[in-house]
GROMACS .gro file of C-alpha atoms in nm:
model
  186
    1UNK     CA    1  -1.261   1.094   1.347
    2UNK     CA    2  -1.659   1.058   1.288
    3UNK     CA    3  -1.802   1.109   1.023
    4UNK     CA    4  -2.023   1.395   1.055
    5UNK     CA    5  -1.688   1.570   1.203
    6UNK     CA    6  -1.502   1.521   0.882
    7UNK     CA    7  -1.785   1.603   0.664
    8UNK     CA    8  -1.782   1.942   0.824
    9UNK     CA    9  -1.448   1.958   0.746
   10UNK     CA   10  -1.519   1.890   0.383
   11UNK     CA   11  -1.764   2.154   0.447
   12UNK     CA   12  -1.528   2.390   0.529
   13UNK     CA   13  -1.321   2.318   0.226
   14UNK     CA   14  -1.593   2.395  -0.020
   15UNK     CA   15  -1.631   2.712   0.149
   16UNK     CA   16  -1.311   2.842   0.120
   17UNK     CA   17  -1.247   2.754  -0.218
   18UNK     CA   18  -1.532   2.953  -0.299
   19UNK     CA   19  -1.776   2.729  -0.357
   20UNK     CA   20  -2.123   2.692  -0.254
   21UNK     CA   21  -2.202   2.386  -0.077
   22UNK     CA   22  -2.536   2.422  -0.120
   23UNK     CA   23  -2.572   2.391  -0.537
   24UNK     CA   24  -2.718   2.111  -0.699
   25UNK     CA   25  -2.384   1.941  -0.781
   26UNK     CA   26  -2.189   2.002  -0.374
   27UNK     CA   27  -2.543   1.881  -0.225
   28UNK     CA   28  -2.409   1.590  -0.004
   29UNK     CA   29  -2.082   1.584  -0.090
   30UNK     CA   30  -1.931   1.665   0.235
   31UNK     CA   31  -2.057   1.308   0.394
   32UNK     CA   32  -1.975   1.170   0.010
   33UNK     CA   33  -1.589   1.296   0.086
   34UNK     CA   34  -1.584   1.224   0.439
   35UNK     CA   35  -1.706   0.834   0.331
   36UNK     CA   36  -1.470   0.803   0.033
   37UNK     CA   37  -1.159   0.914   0.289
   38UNK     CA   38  -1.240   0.637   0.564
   39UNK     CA   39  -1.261   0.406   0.340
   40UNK     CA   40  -0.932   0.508   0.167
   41UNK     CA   41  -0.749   0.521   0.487
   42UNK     CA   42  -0.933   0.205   0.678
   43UNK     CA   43  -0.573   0.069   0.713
   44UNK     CA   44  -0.529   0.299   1.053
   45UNK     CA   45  -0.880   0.064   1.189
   46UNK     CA   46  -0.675  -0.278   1.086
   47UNK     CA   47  -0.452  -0.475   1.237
   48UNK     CA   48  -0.162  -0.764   1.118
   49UNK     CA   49  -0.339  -1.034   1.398
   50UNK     CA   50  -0.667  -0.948   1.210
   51UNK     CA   51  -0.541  -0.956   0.854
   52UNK     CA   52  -0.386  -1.288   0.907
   53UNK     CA   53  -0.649  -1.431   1.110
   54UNK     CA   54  -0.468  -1.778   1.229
   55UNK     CA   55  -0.413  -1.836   0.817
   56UNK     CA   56  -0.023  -2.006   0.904
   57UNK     CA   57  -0.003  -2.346   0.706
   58UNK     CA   58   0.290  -2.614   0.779
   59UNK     CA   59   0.491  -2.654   0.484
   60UNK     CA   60   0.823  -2.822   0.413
   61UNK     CA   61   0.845  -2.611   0.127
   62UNK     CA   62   1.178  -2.425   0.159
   63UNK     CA   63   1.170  -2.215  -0.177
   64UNK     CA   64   1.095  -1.886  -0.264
   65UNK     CA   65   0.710  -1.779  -0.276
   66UNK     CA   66   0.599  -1.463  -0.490
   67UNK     CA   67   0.257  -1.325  -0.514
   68UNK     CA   68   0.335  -1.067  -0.808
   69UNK     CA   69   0.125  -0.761  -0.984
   70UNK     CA   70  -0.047  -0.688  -0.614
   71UNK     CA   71  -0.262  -0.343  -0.731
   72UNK     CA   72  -0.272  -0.115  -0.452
   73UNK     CA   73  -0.392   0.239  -0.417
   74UNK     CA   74  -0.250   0.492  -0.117
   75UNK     CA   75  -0.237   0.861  -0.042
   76UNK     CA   76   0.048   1.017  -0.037
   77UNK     CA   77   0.070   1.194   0.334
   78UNK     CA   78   0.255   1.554   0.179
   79UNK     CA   79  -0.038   1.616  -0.047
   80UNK     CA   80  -0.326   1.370   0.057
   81UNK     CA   81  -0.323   1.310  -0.330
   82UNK     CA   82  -0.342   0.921  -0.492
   83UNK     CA   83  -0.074   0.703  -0.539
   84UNK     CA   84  -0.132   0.383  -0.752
   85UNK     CA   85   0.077   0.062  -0.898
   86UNK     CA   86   0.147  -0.235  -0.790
   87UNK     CA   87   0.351  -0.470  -0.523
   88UNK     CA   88   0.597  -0.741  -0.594
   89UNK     CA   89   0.585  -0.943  -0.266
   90UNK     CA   90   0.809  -1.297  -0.176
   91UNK     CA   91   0.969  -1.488   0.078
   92UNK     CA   92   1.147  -1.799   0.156
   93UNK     CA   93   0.941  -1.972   0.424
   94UNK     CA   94   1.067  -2.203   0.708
   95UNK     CA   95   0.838  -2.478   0.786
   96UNK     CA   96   0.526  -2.221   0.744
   97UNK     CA   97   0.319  -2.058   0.507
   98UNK     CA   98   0.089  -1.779   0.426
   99UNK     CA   99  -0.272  -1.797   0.240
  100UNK     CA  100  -0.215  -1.597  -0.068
  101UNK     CA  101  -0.456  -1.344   0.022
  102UNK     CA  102  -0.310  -1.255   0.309
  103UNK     CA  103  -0.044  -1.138   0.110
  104UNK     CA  104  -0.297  -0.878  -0.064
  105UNK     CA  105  -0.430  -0.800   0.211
  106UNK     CA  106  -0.109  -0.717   0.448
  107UNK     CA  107  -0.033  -0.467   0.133
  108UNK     CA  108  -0.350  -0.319   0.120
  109UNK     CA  109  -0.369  -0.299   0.544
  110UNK     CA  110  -0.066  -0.030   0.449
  111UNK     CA  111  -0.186   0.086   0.131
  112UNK     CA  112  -0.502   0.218   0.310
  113UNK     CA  113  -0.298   0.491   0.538
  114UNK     CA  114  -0.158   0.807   0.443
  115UNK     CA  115   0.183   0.718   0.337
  116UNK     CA  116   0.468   0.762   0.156
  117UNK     CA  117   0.606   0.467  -0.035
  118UNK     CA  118   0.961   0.433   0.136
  119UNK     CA  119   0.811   0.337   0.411
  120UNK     CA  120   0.503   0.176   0.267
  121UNK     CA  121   0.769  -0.099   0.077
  122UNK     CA  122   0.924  -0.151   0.453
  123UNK     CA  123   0.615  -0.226   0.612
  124UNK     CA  124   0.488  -0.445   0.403
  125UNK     CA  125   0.849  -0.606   0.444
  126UNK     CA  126   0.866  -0.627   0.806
  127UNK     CA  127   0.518  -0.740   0.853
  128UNK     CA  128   0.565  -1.061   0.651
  129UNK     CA  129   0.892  -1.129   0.843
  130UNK     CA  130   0.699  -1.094   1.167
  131UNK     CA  131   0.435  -1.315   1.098
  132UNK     CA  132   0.627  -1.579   0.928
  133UNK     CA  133   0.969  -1.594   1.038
  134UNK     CA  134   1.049  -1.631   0.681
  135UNK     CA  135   1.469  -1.655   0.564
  136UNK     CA  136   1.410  -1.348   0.389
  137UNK     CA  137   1.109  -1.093   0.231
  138UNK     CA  138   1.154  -0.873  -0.118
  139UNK     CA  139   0.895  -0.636  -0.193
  140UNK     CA  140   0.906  -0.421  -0.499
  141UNK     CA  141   0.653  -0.121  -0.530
  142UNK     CA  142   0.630   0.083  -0.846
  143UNK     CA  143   0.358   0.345  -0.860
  144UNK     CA  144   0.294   0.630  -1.025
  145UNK     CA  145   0.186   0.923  -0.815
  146UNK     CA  146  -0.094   1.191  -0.896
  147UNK     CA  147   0.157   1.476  -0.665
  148UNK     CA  148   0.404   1.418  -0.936
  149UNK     CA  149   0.124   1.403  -1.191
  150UNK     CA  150  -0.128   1.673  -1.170
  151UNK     CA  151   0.057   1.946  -0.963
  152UNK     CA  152   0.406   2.040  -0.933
  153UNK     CA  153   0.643   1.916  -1.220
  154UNK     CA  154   0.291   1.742  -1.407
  155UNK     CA  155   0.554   1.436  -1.488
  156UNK     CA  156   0.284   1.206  -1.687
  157UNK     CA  157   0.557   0.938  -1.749
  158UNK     CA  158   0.717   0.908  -1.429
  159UNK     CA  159   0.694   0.643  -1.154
  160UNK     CA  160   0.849   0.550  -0.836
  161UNK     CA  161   1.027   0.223  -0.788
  162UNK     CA  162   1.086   0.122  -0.433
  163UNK     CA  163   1.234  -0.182  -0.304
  164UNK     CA  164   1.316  -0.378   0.068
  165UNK     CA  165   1.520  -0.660   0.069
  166UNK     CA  166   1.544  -0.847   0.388
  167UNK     CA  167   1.723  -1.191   0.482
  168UNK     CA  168   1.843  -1.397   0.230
  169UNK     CA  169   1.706  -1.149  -0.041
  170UNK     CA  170   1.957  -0.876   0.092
  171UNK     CA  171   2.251  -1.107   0.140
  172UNK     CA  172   2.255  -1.349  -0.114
  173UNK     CA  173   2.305  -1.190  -0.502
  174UNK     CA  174   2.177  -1.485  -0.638
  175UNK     CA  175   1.818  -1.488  -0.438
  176UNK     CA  176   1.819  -1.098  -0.528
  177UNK     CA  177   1.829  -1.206  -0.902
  178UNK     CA  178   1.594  -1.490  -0.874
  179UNK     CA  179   1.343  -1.267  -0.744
  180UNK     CA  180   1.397  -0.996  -0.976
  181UNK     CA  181   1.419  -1.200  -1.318
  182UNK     CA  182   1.100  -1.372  -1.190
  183UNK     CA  183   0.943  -1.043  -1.134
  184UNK     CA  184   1.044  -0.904  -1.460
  185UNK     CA  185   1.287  -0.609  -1.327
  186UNK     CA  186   1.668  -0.718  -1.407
   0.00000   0.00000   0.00000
């Protein structure tokens, strides 16, 4: 959507909540909010080829690789409000590996979408399985969530732990636990 198209959405919102767009303080802040939510959801203008960007290393390392504490920030698609915490991300490679921050940035390709984390956790998941073929992918997400927060039950305390487990990390207890007890959560 352009820009001037959803700032006269943003527009529209002010007006109906009864405010007048035109005071001091709502001067420009139709283009303000219409800027501030592409750049929040720039994920939908990215894409995995891009993020990685040829960044596949030979390795012979065949142990597990974990790029931990991974802050991320999302909007949660039910109320377009903020989601924020953090992503636990590993795999086990097989004769390749990733730069690190591709790893940050494959999260925040996903992050940057209206979302919900469920699916979020599986993306991230599947799209570092894609790209390198890896044994097996974990990713933890645990985020605390302004819909559960400011409206609704106002739950100050709460957060949301989500996890996907794929290859070796789903069937093998013991590379579960690894990942886990190096990750701080068992």
């Amino acid at each position: 959507m352009s820009l001037e198209k959803l700032s006269q959405n943003y527009l529209e919102v002010l007006t109906n909540l009864g405010e007048n767009p035109e005071r001091e303080g709502l001067k420009g802040t139709p283009e303000r909010a219409a800027k501030a939510m592409q750049f929040l959801c720039h994920g939908y203008n990215q894409s995995l080829d891009e993020i990685v960007n040829g960044a596949l290393f030979q390795s012979d390392n065949d142990e597990m690789v974990i790029v931990k504490d991974i802050e991320l920030y999302s909007l949660c698609e039910h109320h377009m409000l903020p989601f924020i915490g953090k992503a636990h991300v590993a795999y086990i490679p097989t004769g390749k590996v990733i730069g690190l921050s591709k790893v940050a940035r494959i999260v925040d390709m996903f992050a940057r979408r209206l979302q919900i984390q469920e699916n979020l956790t599986r993306q991230i998941a599947e799209a570092l399985q894609k790209v390198t073929n890896a044994r097996g992918v974990a990713v933890v997400i645990e985020a605390k969530h302004m819909c559960m927060m400011m409206r609704g039950v106002e739950k100050q305390n709460s957060s949301m732990h989500s996890s996907v487990m794929l290859g070796d990390f789903r069937n093998s207890v013991n590379t579960r636990q690894e990942f886990l007890q190096l990750i701080g959560r068992n």
